[in-house]
Coordinates of C-alpha atoms and ligand atoms in Angstrom, one line a residue:
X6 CA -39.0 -37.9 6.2
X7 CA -42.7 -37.0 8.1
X8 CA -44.3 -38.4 4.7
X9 CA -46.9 -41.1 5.8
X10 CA -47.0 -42.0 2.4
X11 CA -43.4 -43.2 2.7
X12 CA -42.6 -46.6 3.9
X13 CA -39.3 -47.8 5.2
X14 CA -37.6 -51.0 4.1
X15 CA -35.6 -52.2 6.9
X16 CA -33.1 -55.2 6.6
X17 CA -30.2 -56.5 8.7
X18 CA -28.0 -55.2 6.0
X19 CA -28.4 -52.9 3.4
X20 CA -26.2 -52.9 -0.1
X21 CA -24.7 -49.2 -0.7
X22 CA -21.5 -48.0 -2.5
X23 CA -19.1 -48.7 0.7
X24 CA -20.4 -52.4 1.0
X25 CA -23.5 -53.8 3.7
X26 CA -24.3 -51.9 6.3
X27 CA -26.6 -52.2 9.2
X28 CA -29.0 -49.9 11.0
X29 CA -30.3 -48.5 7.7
X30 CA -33.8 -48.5 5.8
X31 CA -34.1 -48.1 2.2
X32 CA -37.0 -45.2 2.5
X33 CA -39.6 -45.6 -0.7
X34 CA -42.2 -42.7 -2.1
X35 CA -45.4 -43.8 -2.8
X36 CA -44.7 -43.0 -6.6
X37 CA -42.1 -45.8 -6.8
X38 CA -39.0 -43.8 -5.8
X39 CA -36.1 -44.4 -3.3
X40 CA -36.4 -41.5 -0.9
X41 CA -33.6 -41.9 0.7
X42 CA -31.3 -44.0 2.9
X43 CA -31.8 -43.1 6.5
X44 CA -30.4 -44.5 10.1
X45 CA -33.2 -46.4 11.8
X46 CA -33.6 -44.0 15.0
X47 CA -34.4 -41.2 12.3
X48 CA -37.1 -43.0 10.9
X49 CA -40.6 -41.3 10.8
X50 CA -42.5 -43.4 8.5
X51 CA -44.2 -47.0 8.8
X52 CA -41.8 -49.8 8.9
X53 CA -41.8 -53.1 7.2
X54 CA -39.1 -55.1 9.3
X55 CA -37.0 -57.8 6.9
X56 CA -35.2 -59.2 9.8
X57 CA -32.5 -62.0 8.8
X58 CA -32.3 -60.4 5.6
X59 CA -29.9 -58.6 3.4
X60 CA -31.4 -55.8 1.0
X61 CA -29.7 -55.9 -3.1
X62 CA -30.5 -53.6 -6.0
X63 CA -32.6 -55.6 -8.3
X64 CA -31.0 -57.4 -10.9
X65 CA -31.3 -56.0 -14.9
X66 CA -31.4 -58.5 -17.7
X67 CA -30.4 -56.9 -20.5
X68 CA -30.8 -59.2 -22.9
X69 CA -33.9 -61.4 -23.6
X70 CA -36.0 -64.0 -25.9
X71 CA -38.9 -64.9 -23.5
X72 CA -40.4 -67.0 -26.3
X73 CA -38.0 -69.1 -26.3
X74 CA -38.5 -70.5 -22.9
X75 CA -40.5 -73.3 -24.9
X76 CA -37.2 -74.7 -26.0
X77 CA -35.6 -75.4 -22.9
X78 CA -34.7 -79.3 -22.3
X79 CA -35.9 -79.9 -25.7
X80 CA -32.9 -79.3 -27.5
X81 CA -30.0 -81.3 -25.7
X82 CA -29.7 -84.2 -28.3
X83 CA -28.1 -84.3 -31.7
X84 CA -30.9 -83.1 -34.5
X85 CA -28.1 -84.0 -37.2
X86 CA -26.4 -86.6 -37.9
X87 CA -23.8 -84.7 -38.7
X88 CA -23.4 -82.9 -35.3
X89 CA -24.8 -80.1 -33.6
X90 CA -24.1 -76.6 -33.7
X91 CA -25.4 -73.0 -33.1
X92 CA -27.0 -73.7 -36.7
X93 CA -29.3 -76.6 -36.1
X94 CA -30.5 -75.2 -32.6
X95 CA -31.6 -72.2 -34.7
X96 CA -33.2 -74.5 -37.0
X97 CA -35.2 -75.8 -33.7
X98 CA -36.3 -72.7 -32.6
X99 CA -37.3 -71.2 -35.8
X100 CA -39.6 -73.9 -36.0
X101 CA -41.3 -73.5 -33.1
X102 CA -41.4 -69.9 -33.5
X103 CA -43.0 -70.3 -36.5
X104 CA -45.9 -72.0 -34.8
X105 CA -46.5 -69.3 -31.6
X106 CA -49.6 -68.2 -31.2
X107 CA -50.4 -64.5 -29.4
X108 CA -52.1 -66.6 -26.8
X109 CA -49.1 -69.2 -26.3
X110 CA -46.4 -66.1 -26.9
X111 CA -48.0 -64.5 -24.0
X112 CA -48.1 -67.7 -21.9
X113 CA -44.3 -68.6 -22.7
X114 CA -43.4 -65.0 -21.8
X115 CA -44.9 -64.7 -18.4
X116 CA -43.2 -68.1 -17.9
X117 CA -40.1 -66.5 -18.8
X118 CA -40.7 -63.1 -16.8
X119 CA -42.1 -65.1 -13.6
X120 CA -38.6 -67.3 -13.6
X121 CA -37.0 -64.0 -13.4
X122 CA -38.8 -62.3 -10.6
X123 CA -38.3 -65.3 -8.7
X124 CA -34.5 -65.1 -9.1
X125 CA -34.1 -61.4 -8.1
X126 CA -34.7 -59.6 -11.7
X127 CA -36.4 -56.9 -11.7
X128 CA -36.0 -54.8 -15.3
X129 CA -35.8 -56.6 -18.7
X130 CA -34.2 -56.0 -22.4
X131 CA -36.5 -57.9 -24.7
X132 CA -35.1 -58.2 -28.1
X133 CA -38.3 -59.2 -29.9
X134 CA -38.0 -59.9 -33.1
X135 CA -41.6 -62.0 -33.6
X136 CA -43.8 -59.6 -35.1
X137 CA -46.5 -60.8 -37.7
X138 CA -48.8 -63.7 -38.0
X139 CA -48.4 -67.3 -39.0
X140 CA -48.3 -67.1 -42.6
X141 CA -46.4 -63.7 -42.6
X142 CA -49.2 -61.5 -42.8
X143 CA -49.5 -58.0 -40.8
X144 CA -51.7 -58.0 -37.7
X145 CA -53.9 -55.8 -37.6
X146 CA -52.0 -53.9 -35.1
X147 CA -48.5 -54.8 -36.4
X148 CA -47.2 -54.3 -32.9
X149 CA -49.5 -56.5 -31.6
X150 CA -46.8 -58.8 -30.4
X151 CA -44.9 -57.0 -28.6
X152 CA -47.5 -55.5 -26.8
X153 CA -48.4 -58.8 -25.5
X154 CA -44.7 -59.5 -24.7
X155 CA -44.9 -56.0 -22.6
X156 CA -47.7 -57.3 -21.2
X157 CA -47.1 -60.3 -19.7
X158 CA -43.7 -58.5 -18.2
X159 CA -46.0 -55.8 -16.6
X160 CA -48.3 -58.6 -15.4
X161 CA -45.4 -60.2 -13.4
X162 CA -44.8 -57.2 -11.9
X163 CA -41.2 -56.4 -14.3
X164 CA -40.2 -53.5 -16.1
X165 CA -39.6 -53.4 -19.2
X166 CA -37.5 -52.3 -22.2
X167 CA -38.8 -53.5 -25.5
X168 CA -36.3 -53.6 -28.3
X169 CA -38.2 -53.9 -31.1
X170 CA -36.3 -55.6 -34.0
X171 CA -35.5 -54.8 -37.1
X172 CA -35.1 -57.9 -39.4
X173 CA -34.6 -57.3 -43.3
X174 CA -33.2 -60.2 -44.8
X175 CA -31.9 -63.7 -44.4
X176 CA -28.0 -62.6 -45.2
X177 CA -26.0 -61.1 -47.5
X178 CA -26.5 -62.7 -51.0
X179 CA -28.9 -65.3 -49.1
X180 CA -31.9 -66.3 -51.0
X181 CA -35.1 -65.6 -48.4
X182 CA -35.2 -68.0 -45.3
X183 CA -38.9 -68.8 -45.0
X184 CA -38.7 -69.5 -41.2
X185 CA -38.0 -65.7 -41.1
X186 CA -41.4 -64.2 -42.3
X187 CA -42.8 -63.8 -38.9
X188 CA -39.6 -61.2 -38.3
X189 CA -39.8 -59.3 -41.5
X190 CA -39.5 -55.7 -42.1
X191 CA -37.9 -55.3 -45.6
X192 CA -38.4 -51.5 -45.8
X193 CA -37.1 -49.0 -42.9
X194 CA -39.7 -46.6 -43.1
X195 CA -41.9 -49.0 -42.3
X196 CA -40.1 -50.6 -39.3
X197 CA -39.5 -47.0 -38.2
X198 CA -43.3 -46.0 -38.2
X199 CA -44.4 -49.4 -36.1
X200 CA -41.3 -48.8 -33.8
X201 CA -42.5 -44.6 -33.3
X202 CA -46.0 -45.9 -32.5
X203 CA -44.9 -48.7 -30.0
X204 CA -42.7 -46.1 -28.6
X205 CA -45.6 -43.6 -28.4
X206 CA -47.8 -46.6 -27.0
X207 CA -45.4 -47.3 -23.8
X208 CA -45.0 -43.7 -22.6
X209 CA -48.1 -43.9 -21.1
X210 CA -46.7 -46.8 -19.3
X211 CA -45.1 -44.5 -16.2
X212 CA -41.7 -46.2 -16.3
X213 CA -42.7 -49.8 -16.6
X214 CA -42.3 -50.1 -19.8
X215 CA -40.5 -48.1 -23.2
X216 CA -39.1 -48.9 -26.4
X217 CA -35.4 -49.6 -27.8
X218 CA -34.3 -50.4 -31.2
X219 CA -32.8 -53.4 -32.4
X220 CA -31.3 -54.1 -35.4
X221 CA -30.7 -57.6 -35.3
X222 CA -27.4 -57.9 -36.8
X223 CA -25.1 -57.0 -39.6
X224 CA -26.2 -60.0 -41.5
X225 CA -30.3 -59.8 -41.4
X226 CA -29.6 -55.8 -42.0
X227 CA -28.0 -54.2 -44.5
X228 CA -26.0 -50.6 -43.9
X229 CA -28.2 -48.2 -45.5
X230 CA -31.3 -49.3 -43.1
X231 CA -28.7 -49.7 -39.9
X232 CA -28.0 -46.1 -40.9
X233 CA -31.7 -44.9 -40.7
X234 CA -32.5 -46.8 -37.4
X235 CA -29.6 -45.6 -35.3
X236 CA -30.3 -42.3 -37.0
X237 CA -33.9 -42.2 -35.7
X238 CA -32.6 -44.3 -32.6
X239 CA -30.2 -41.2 -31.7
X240 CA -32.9 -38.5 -32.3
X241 CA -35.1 -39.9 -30.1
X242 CA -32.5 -41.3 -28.1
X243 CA -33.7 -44.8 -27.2
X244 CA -30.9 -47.3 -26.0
X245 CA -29.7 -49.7 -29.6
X246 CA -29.1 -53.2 -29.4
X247 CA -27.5 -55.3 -31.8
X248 CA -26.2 -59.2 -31.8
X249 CA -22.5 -59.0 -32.9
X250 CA -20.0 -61.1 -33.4
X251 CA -21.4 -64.4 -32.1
X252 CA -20.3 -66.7 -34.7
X253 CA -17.3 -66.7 -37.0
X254 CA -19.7 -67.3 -39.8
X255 CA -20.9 -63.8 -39.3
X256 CA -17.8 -62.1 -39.1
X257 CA -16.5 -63.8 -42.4
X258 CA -20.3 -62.1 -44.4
X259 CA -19.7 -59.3 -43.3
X260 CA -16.3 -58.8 -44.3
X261 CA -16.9 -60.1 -47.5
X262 CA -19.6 -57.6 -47.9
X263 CA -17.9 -54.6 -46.4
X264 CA -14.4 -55.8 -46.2
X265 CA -14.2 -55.0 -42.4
X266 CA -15.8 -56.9 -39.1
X267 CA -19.0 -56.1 -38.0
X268 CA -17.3 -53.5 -35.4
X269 CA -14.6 -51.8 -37.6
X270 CA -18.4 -51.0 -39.8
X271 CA -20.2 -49.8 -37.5
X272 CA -17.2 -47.3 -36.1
X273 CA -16.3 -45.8 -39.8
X274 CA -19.8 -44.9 -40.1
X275 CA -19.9 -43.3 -36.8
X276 CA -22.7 -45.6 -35.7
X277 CA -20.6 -46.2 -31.9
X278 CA -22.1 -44.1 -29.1
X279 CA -23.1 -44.5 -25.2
X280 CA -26.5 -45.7 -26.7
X281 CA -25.1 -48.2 -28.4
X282 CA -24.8 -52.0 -26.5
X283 CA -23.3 -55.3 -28.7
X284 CA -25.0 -58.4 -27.4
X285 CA -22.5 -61.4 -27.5
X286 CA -19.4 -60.2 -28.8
X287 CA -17.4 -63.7 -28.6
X288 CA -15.5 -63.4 -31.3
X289 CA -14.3 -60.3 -31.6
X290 CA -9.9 -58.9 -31.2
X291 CA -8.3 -56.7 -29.1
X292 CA -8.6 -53.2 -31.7
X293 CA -12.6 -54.3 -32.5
X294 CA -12.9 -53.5 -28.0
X295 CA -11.1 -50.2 -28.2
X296 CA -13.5 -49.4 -30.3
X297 CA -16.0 -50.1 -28.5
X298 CA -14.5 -48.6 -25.5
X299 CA -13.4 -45.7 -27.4
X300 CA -17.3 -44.9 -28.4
X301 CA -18.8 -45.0 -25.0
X302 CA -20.5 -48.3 -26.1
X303 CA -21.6 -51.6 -23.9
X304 CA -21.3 -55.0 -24.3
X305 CA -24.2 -57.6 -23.1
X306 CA -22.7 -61.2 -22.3
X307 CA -24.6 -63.9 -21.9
X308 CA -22.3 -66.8 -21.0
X309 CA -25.1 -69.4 -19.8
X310 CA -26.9 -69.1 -23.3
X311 CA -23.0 -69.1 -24.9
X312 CA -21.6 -71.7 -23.5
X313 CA -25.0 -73.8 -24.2
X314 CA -25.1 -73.1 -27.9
X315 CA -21.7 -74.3 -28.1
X316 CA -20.6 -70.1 -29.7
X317 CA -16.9 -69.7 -28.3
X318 CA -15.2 -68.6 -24.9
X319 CA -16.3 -64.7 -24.1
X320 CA -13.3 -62.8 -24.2
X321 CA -14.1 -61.5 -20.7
X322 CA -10.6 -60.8 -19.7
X323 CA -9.9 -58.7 -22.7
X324 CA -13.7 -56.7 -22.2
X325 CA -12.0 -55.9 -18.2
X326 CA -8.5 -55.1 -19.1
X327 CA -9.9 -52.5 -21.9
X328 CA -12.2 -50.6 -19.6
X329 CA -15.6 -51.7 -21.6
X330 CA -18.7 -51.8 -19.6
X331 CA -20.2 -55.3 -19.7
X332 CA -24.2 -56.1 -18.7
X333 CA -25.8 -59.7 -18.9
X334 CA -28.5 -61.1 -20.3
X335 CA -30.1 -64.6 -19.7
X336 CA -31.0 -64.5 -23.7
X337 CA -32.5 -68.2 -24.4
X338 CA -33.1 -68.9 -20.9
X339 CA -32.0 -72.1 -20.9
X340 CA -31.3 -71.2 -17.2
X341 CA -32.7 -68.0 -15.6
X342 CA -30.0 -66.9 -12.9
X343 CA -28.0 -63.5 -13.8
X344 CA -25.2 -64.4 -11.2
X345 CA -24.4 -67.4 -12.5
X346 CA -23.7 -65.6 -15.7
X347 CA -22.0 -62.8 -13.7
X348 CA -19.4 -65.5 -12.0
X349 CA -19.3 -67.2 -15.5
X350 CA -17.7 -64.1 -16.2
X351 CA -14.9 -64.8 -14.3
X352 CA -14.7 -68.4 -14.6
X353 CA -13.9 -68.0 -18.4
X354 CA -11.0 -65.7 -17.3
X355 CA -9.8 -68.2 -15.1
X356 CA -9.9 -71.3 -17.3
X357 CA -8.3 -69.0 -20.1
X358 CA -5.1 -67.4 -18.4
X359 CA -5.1 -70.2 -15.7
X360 CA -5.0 -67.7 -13.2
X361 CA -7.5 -66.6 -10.2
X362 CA -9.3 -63.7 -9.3
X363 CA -8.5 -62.0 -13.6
X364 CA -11.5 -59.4 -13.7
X365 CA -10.4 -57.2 -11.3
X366 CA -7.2 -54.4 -12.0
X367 CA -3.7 -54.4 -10.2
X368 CA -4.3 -51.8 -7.9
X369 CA -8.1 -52.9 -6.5
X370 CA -7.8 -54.5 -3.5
X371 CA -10.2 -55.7 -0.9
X372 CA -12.1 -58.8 -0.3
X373 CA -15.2 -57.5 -2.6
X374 CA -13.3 -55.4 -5.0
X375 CA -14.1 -58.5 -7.6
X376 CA -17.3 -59.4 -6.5
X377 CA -18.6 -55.8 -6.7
X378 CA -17.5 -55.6 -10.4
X379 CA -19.6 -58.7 -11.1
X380 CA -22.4 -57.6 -8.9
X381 CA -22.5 -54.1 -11.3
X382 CA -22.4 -56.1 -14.3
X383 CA -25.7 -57.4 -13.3
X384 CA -26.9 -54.1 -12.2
X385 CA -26.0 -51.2 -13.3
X386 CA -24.4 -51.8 -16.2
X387 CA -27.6 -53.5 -17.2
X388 CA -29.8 -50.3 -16.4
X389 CA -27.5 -48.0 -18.2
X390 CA -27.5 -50.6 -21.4
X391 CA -31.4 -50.7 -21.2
X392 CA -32.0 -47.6 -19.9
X393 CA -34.0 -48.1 -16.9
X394 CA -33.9 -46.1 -13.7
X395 CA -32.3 -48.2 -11.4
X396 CA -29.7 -50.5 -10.6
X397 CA -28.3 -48.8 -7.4
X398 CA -30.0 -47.7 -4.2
X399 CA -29.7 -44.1 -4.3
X400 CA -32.9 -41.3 -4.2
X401 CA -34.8 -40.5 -7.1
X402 CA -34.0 -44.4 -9.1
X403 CA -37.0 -46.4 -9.0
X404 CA -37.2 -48.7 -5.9
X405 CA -36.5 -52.1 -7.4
X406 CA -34.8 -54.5 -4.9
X407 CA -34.7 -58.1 -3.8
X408 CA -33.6 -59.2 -0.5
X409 CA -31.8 -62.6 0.5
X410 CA -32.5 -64.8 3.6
X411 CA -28.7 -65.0 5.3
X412 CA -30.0 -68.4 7.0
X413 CA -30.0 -70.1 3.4
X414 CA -27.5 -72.8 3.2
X415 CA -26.0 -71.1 0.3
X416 CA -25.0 -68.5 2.0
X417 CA -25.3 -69.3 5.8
X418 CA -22.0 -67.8 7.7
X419 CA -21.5 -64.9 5.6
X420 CA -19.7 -62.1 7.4
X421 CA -21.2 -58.8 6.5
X422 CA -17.5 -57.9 4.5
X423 CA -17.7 -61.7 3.1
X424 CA -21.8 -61.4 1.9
X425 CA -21.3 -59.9 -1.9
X426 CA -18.7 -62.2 -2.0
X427 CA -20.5 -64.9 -1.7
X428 CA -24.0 -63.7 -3.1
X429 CA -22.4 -63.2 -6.3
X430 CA -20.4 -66.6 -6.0
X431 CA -22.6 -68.9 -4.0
X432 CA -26.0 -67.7 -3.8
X433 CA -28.7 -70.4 -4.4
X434 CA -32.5 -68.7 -5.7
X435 CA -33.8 -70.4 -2.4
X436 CA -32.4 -67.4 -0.5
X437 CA -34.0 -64.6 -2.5
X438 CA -37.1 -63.8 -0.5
X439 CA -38.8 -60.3 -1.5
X440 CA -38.6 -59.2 -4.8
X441 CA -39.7 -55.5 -5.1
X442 CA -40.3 -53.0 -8.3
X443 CA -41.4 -49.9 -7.5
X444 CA -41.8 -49.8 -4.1
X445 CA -44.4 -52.7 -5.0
X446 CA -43.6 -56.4 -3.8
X447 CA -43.8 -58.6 -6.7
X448 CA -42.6 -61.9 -4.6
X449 CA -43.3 -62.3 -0.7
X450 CA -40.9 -65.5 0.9
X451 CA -40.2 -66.3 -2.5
X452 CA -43.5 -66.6 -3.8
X453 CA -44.9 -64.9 -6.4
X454 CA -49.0 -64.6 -6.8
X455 CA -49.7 -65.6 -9.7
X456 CA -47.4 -68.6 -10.3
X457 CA -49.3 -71.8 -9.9
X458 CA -51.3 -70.3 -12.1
X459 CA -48.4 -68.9 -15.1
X460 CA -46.7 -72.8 -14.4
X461 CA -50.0 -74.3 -15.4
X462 CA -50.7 -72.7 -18.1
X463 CA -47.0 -73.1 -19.6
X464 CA -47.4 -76.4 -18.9
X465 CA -50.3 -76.7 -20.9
X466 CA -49.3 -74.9 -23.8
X467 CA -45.9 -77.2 -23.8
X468 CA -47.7 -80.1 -23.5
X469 CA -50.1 -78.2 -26.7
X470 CA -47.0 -77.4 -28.5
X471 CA -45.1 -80.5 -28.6
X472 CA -47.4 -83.3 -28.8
X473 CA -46.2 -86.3 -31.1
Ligands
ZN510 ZN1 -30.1 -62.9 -28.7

């Protein structure tokens, strides 16, 4: 505790495992790490004072398309005449994917990245599927892309897992899609090469940023490939994402291909482990969760892209009352604030069994017992699913944090047994004032550096991108 290279964090009230709790500072190693949690009279170390404030574990956002931040607003009218569906907005965004350069990917991203500092993040997933150049072509570095993705989420001040796609085909028995040659990789040796360089690439990146593999689904991959990547995945043992089971359409491929759903596959080929997180997972039954549940595997929801794209209600009562560990993600970003897809969570319960307080088992009781469910679906869970080394305040996990001012209107009153409560159901990103990832402040009073300067430049390449 006599390490002058320590420095103490010290709030009002301080998040642990038994709920807020005063008197305490979150201790931080100059390397990044949470020393320990020690009673202010003890403290040897400089101080930084956070009075009026409450300290969180940052939040993890599991799952992530920063690119397509240059979407958002632009896609809330009918394209078809014949209505609008989860099909048409993909239409959309291929086409503006199909236009991104390196320059505006890595202006979109920081856009994306700087949005989620601001609101408390502090690790990202990125499934990144955009990998070669206009026309289709290779870059010269064929990771080029996702090295400027990285990038701009180290240049915000995030950490970040990159989940490099894997993206073979258009569908089963689907002629070629040529708004997918950007995401192309037709042979897994050669995906897996470009994924073990990336991956050698990052670990020089101390923690801020690492590889996972993503094989986009069971539609744009077929089983002998999924096979080789969660082989490879497993050896080296880098966390596995995977979209499943957003839309019915999917479901009925892949049984025609396989004659089971996309789950029942992957558990009879033994492809279900701890590693292993399914992004989306709407439509899904009761046996596909055990399964799930059964293999140690995840699920990422992400209910404010979901409920925008029109996919189906989450089955978030069924994912509680089985056990299965949910994480969020913000996914299109057409709104960047975790806990409002963590209460969504509940909401969806709610409106389905037209009951209150659904995600929480018979014999929890307490006034947070709820709220700190929600609250580890947009922490821990997340850093488990992603693998990042946080999520919790406890030594040795990187110090990532946020703190809330408890004057903000949104949650102005709070009793220190009431604050999770309503953090996770009220909390308005006007409160979140320091935003912190390794022990380094990446937003002061809710300001981050760099951001008149990331808005203008978005705003420049929107105005750039979608000029009639
Ligand atoms: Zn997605």
């Amino acid at each position: 505790l006599n390490d002058s290279t320590n420095t103490a964090w010290l709030p009002d009230l301080l998040y642990t495992e038994r709920g807020f709790v005063s008197g305490v500072a979150l201790v931080t190693e100059a390397s990044g790490a949470i020393a320990s949690l020690v009673p202010e009279p003890e403290l040897e170390c400089p101080v930084i004072p956070l009075p009026g404030r409450a300290l969180l574990p940052g939040l993890v956002n599991a799952h992530s398309h920063a690119f397509q931040r240059v979407l958002r607003g632009l896609t809330e009218y009918r394209a078809d005449a014949t209505g609008d569906s989860f099909w048409t907005w993909r239409d959309l965004m291929y086409a503006v994917a199909a236009r991104l350069s390196p320059d505006d990917l890595y202006a979109a991203s920081r856009m994306a990245f700087l949005e989620m500092a601001l609101s408390g993040i502090t690790a990202v997933g990125e499934f990144h599927y955009l990998h070669h150049a206009l026309d289709g072509a290779c870059y010269e570095d064929p990771n080029q892309l996702a090295r400027i993705v990285t990038q701009a989420a180290n240049d915000v001040g995030l950490r970040i897992a990159l989940l490099r796609v894997a993206y073979a085909r258009a569908g089963f028995q689907t002629p070629p899609d040529p708004h997918q040659i950007r995401f192309l990789e037709t042979d897994p040796d050669v995906f897996l090469e470009r994924l073990d360089q990336l991956r050698t690439t990052l670990a020089v990146a101390g923690g801020m940023a690492w590889v996972g593999a993503a094989p986009h689904s069971v539609r744009a991959v077929p089983l002998a490939y999924l096979k080789e990547v969660f082989s490879f995945a497993n050896e080296q043992h880098l966390p596995i994402h995977m979209h499943v089971a957003e839309q019915p359409a999917e479901i009925a491929d892949c049984t025609t291909e396989y004659g089971r759903s996309p789950i029942s596959l992957l558990h009879s080929e033994g492809l279900l482990s701890d590693r292993f997180t399914a992004v989306h997972l709407i439509h899904v039954n009761r046996e596909d969760v055990r399964l799930l549940v059964d293999g140690g595997a995840a699920v990422c929801a992400c209910p404010t892209t979901e409920r925008n794209l029109g996919d189906g209600p989450l089955p978030a009562e069924l994912f509680f009352r089985e056990g299965l560990s949910v994480c969020l993600g913000s996914d299109s970003h057409i709104q960047i604030d975790l806990l409002e897809d963590a209460r969504e969570l509940e909401y969806l319960a709610r409106l389905d069994t037209r009951k209150r307080v659904v995600l929480v088992p018979d014999g929890e009781v307490g006034p947070a017992a709820l709220a700190s469910k929600l609250f580890a679906a947009a922490t821990a869970n997340g850093a488990r699913s992603i693998d990042a080394n946080s999520g919790a305040l406890q030594p040795g996990l990187a110090a990532d944090f946020f703190t809330v001012d408890l004057s903000d209107p949104s949650i102005a009153g709070a009793s220190p047994e009431s604050l999770l409560v309503n953090i996770v159901f009220s909390l308005a990103r006007s409160a979140i004032r320091d935003v912190v990832v390794s022990g380094r402040r990446i937003v002061t009073d809710g300001h981050h550096n760099a951001q008149e300067e990331i808005c203008q430049a978005f705003a420049l390449l929107q105005r750039r991108l979608w000029a009639t």
